[in-house]
Structures are given as structure tokens and as C-alpha cells.
Short mmCIF file of N, CA and C in Angstrom, two decimals:
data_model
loop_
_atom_site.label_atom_id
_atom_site.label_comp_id
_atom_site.label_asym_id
_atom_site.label_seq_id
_atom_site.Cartn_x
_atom_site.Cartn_y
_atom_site.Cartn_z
N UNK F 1 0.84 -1.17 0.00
CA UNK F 1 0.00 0.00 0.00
C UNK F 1 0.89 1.24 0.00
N UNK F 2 0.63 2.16 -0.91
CA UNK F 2 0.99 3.63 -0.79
C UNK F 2 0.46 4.52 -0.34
N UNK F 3 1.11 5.62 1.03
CA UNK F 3 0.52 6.11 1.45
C UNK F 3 1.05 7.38 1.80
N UNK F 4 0.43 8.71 1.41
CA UNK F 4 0.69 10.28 1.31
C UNK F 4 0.15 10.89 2.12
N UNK F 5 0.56 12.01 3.14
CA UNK F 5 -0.17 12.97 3.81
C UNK F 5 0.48 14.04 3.06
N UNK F 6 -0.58 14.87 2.99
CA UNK F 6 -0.21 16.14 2.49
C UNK F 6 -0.08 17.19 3.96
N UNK F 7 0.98 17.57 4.08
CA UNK F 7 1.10 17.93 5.76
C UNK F 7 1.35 20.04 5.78
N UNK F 8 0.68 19.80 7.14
CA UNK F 8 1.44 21.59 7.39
C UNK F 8 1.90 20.77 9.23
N UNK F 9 3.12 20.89 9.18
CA UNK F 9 3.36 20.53 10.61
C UNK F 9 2.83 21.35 11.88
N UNK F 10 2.92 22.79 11.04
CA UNK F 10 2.07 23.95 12.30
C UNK F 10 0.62 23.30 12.56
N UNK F 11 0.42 22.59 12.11
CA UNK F 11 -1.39 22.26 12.12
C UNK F 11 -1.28 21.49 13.17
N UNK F 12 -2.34 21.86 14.33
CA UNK F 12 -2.74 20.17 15.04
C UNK F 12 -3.17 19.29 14.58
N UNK F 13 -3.95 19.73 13.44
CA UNK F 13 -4.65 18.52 13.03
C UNK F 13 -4.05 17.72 12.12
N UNK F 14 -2.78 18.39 11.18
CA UNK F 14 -1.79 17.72 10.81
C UNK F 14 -1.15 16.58 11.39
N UNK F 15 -0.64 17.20 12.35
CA UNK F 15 -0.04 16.55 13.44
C UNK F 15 -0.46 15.06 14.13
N UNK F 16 -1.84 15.15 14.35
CA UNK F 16 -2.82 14.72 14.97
C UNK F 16 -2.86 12.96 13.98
N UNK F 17 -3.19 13.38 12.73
CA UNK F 17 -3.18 12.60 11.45
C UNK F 17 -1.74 11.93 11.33
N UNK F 18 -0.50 12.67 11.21
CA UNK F 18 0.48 12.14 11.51
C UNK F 18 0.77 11.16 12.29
N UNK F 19 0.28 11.67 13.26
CA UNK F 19 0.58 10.80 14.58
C UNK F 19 -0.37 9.22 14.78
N UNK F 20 -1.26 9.38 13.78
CA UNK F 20 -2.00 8.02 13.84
C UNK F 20 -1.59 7.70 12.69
N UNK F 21 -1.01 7.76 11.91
CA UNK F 21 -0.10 7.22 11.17
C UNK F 21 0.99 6.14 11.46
N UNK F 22 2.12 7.26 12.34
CA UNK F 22 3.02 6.63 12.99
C UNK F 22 2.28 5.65 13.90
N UNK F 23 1.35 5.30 14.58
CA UNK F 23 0.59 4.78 15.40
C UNK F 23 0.30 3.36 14.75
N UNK F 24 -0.14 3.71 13.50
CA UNK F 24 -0.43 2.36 12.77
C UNK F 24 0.39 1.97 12.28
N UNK F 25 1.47 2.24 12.22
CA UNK F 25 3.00 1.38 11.64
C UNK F 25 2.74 1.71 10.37
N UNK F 26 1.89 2.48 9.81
CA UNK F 26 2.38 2.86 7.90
C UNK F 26 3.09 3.50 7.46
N UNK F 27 3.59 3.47 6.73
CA UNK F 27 5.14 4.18 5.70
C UNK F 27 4.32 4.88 5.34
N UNK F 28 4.75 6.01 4.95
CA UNK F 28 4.17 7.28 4.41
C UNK F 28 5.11 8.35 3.72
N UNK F 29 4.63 8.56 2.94
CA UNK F 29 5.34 10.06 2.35
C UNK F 29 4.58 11.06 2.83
N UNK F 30 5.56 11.88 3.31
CA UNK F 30 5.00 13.51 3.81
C UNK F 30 5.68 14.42 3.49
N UNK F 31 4.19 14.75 2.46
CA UNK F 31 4.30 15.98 1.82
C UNK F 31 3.74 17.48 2.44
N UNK F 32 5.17 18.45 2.33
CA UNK F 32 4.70 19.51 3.10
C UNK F 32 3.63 20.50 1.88
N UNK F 33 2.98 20.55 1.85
CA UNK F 33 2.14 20.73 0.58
C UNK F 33 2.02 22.14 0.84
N UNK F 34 2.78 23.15 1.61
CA UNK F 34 2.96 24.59 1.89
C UNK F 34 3.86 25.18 0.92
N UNK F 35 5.31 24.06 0.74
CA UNK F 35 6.27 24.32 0.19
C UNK F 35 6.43 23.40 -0.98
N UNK F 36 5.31 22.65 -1.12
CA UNK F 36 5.71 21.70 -2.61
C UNK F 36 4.20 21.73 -2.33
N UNK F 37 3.65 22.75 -3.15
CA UNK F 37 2.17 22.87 -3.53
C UNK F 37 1.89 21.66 -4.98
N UNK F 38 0.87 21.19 -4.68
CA UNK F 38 0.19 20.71 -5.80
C UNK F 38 -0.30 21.27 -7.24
N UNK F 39 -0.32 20.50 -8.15
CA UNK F 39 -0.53 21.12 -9.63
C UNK F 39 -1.66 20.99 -9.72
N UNK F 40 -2.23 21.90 -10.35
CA UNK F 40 -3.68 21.97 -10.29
C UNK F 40 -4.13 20.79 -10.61
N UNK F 41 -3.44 19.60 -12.08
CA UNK F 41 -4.05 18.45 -11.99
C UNK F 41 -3.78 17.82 -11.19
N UNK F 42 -2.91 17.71 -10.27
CA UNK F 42 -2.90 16.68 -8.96
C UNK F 42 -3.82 17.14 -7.88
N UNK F 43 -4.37 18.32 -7.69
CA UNK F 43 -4.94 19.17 -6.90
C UNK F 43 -6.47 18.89 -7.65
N UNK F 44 -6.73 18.37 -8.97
CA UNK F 44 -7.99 18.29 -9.08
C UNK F 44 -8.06 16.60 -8.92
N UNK F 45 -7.09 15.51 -9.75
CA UNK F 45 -7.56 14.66 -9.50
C UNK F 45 -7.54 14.01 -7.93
N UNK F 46 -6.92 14.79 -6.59
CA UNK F 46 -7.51 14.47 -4.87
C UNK F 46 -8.99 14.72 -5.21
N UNK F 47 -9.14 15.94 -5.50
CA UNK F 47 -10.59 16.33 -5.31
C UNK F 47 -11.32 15.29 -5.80
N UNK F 48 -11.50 14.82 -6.82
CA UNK F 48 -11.79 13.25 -7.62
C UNK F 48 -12.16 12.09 -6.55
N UNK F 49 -10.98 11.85 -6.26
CA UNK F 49 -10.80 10.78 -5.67
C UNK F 49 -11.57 11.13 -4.30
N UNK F 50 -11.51 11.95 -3.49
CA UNK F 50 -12.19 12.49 -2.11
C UNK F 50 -13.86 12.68 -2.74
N UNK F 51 -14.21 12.81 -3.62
CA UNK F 51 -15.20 12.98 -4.16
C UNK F 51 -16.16 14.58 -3.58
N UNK F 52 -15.27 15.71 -3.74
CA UNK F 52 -15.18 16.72 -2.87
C UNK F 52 -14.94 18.46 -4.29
N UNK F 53 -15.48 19.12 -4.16
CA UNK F 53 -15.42 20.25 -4.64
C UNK F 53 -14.47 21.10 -4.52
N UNK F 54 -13.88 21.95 -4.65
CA UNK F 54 -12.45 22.66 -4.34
C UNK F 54 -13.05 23.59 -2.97
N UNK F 55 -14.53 24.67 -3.41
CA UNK F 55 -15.07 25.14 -2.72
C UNK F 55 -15.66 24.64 -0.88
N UNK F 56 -15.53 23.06 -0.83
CA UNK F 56 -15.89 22.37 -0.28
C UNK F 56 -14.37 22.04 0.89
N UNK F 57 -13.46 22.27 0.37
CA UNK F 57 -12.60 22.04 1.04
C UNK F 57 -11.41 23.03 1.33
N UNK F 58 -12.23 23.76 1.15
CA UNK F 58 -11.12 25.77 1.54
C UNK F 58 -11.43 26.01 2.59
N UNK F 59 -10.43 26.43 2.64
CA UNK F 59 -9.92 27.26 4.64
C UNK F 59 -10.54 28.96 4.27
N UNK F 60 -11.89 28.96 4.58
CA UNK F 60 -12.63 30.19 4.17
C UNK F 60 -12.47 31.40 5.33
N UNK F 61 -11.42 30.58 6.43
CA UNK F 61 -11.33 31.97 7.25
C UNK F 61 -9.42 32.54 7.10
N UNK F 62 -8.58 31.93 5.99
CA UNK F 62 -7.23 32.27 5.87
C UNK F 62 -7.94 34.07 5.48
N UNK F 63 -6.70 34.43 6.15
CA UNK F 63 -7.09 36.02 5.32
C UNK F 63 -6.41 36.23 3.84
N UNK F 64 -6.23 35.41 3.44
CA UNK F 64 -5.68 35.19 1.67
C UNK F 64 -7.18 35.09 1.04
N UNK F 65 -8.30 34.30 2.07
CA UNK F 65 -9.61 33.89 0.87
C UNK F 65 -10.40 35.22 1.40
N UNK F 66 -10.00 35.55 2.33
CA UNK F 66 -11.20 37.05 2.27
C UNK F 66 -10.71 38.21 1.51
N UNK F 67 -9.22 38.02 1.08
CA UNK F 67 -8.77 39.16 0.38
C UNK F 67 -9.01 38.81 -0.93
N UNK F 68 -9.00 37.62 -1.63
CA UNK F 68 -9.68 37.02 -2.64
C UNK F 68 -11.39 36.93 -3.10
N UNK F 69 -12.07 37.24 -2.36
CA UNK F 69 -13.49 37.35 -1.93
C UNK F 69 -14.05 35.81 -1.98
N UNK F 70 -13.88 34.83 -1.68
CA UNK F 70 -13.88 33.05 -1.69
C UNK F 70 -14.99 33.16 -1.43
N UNK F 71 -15.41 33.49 -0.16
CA UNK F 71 -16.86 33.11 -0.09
C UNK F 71 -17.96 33.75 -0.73
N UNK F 72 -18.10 34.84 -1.91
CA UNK F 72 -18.85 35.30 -2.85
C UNK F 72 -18.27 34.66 -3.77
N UNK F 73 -16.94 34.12 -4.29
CA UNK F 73 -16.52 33.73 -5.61
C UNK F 73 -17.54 32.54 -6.31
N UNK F 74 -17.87 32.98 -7.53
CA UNK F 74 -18.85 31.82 -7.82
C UNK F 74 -18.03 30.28 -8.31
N UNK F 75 -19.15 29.73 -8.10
CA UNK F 75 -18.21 27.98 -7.71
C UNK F 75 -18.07 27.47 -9.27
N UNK F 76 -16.69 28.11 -9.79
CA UNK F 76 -16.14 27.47 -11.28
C UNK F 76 -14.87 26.63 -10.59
N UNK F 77 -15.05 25.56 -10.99
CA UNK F 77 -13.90 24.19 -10.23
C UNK F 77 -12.88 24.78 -10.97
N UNK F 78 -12.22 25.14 -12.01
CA UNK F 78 -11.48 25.59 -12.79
C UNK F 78 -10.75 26.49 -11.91
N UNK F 79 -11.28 27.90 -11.85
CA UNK F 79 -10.72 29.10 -11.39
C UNK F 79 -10.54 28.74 -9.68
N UNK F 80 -11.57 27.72 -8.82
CA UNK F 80 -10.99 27.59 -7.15
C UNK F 80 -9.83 26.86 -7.72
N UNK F 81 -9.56 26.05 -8.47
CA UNK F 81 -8.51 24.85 -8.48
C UNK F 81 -7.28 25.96 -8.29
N UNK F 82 -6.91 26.73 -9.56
CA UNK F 82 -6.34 27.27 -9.98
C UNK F 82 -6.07 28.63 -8.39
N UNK F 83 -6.87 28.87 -7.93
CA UNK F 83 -6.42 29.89 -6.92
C UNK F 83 -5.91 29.14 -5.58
N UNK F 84 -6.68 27.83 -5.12
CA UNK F 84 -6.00 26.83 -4.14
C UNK F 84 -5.10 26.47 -4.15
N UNK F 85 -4.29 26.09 -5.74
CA UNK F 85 -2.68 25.99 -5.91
C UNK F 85 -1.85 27.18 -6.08
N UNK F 86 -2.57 28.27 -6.46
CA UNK F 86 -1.77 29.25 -6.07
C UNK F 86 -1.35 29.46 -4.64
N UNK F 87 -1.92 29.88 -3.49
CA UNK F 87 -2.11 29.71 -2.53
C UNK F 87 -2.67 28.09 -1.71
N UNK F 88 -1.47 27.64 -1.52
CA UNK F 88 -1.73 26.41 -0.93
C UNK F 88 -2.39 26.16 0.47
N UNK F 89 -1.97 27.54 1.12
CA UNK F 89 -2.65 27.56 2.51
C UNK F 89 -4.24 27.40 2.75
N UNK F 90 -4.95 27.84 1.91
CA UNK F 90 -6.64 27.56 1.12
C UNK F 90 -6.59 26.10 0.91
N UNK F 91 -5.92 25.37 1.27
CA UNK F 91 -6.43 23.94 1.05
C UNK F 91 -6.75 23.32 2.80
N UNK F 92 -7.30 22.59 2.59
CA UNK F 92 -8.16 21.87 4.05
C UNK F 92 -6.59 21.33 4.35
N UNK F 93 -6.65 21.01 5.64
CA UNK F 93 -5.51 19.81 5.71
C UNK F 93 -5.61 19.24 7.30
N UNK F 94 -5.33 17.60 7.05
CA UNK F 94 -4.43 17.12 6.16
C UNK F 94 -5.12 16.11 4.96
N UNK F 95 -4.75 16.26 4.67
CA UNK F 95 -5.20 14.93 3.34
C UNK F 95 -4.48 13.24 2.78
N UNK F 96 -5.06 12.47 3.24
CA UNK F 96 -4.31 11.15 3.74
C UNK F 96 -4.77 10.88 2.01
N UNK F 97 -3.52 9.79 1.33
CA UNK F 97 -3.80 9.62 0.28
C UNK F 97 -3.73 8.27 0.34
N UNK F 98 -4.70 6.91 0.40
CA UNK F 98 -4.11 5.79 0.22
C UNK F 98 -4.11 4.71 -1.53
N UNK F 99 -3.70 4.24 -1.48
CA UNK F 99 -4.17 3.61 -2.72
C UNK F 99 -5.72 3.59 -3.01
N UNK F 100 -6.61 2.74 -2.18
CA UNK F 100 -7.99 2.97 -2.30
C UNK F 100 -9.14 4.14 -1.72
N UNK F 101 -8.14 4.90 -0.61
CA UNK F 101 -8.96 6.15 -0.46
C UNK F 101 -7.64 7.47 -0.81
N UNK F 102 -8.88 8.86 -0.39
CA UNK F 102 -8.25 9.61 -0.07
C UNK F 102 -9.37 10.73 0.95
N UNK F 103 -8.76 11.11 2.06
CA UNK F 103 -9.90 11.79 2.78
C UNK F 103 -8.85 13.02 3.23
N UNK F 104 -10.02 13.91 3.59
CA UNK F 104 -8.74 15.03 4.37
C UNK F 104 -9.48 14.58 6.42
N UNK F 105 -7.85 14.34 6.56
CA UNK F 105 -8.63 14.03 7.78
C UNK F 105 -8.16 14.60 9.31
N UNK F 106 -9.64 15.48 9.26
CA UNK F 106 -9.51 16.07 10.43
C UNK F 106 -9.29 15.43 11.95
N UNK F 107 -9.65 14.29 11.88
CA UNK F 107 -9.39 13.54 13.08
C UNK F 107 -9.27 11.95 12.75
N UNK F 108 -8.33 11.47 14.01
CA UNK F 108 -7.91 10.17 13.61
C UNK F 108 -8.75 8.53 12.92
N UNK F 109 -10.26 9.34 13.67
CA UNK F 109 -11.22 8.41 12.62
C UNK F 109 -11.32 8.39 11.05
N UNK F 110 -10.72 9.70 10.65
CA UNK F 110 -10.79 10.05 9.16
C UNK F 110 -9.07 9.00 8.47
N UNK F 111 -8.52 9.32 9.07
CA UNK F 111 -7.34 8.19 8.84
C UNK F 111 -7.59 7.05 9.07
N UNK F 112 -8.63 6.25 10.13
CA UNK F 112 -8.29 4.80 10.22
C UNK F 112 -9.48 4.61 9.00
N UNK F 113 -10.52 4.96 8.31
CA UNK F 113 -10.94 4.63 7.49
C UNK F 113 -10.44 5.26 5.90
N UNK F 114 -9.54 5.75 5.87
CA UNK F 114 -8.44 5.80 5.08
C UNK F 114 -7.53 4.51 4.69
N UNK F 115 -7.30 3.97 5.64
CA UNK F 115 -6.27 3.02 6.08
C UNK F 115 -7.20 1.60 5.62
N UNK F 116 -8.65 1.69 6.13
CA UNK F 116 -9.37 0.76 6.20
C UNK F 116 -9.76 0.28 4.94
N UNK F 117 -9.68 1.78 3.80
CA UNK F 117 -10.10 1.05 2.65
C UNK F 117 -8.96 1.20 1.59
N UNK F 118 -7.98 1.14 2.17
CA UNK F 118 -6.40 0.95 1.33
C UNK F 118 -6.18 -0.16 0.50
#
């Protein structure tokens, strides 16, 4: 099984995900996805796979999306994709990638059924 977190270490909830990681004995790649942002097609096909909207998974209180106007921006998957990889901090996190899932997971239940359907 292959398995990716897309990480911000400042995050607890990063952290949190991390840490049930290490917990479950899985190898993982961790990606700081602050400093090695995603391409918009890797950034659209998560969204895919999470089965999730771009709009659906933005950090609508960064002061990057209120200076952007995010929460009036009308919902073209195209143009959020494209402004979420600009600004990577607008992405939810963390985001567990396994072979058969991918979830962003705010708490360690969101990882063990990550894990569960690997």
C-alpha cells in the first residue's frame, strides 16, 4: 500500500493525522504541501478521488480567501482549483492519500478509514 499525507506541521490537526499514522506502523510520504504545492491536476484529481469540490474544502477563514473574496466567488472548479494551488494555505488539511482512499482528515477516525479502505 501507498501512502501520502499532504502535511502543514504547524497544524494540530496535521499533526494529529500524523501521529495516527506513525501509530499504525504505515510508511508514508510527507508531503509539506505549503512548500511543494500541488498542480492543479494533482490538486484536481484528490478532489476526484475524495469525491469533494475545491469550494468544499477551503480554509474560508485564511485572510488570503477574504482578500480574494472566496466566499462570494462563484463555484467554477477551474478558477478555485487554480487559486488553491496558487495559494496552498486555502487547502483543508491534512489529506491522507491511500491507494484505495483519499480523505482530508480532520481527526484520527478520518485516517483509520483511510487506512481501512487501502
Amino acid at each position: 500500500m501507498s501512502t501520502e499525507i499532504w502535511h502543514n506541521p504547524r497544524c494540530s490537526k496535521s499533526r494529529t493525522a500524523k501521529a495516527a499514522l506513525d501509530e499504525a506502523g504505515v510508511e508514508y510520504v510527507e508531503r509539506r504541501y505549503l512548500d511543494d504545492p500541488p498542480t492543479a491536476e494533482e490538486f484536481a484529481a484528490v478532489l476526484d478521488r475524495i469525491g469533494a469540490e475545491p469550494w468544499e474544502v477551503a480554509r474560508l477563514t485564511e485572510p488570503v480567501a477574504k482578500e480574494l473574496g472566496l466566499k462570494d466567488l462563484e463555484h467554477d472548479r477551474a478558477r478555485w482549483i487554480e487559486l488553491m494551488v496558487a495559494h496552498p494555505v486555502l487547502i483543508q488539511r491534512p489529506i491522507v492519500l491511500t491507494d484505495g482512499a483519499a480523505v482530508v482528515a480532520r481527526d484520527p477516525d478520518s485516517v483509520r478509514r483511510a487506512l481501512d479502505s487501502a
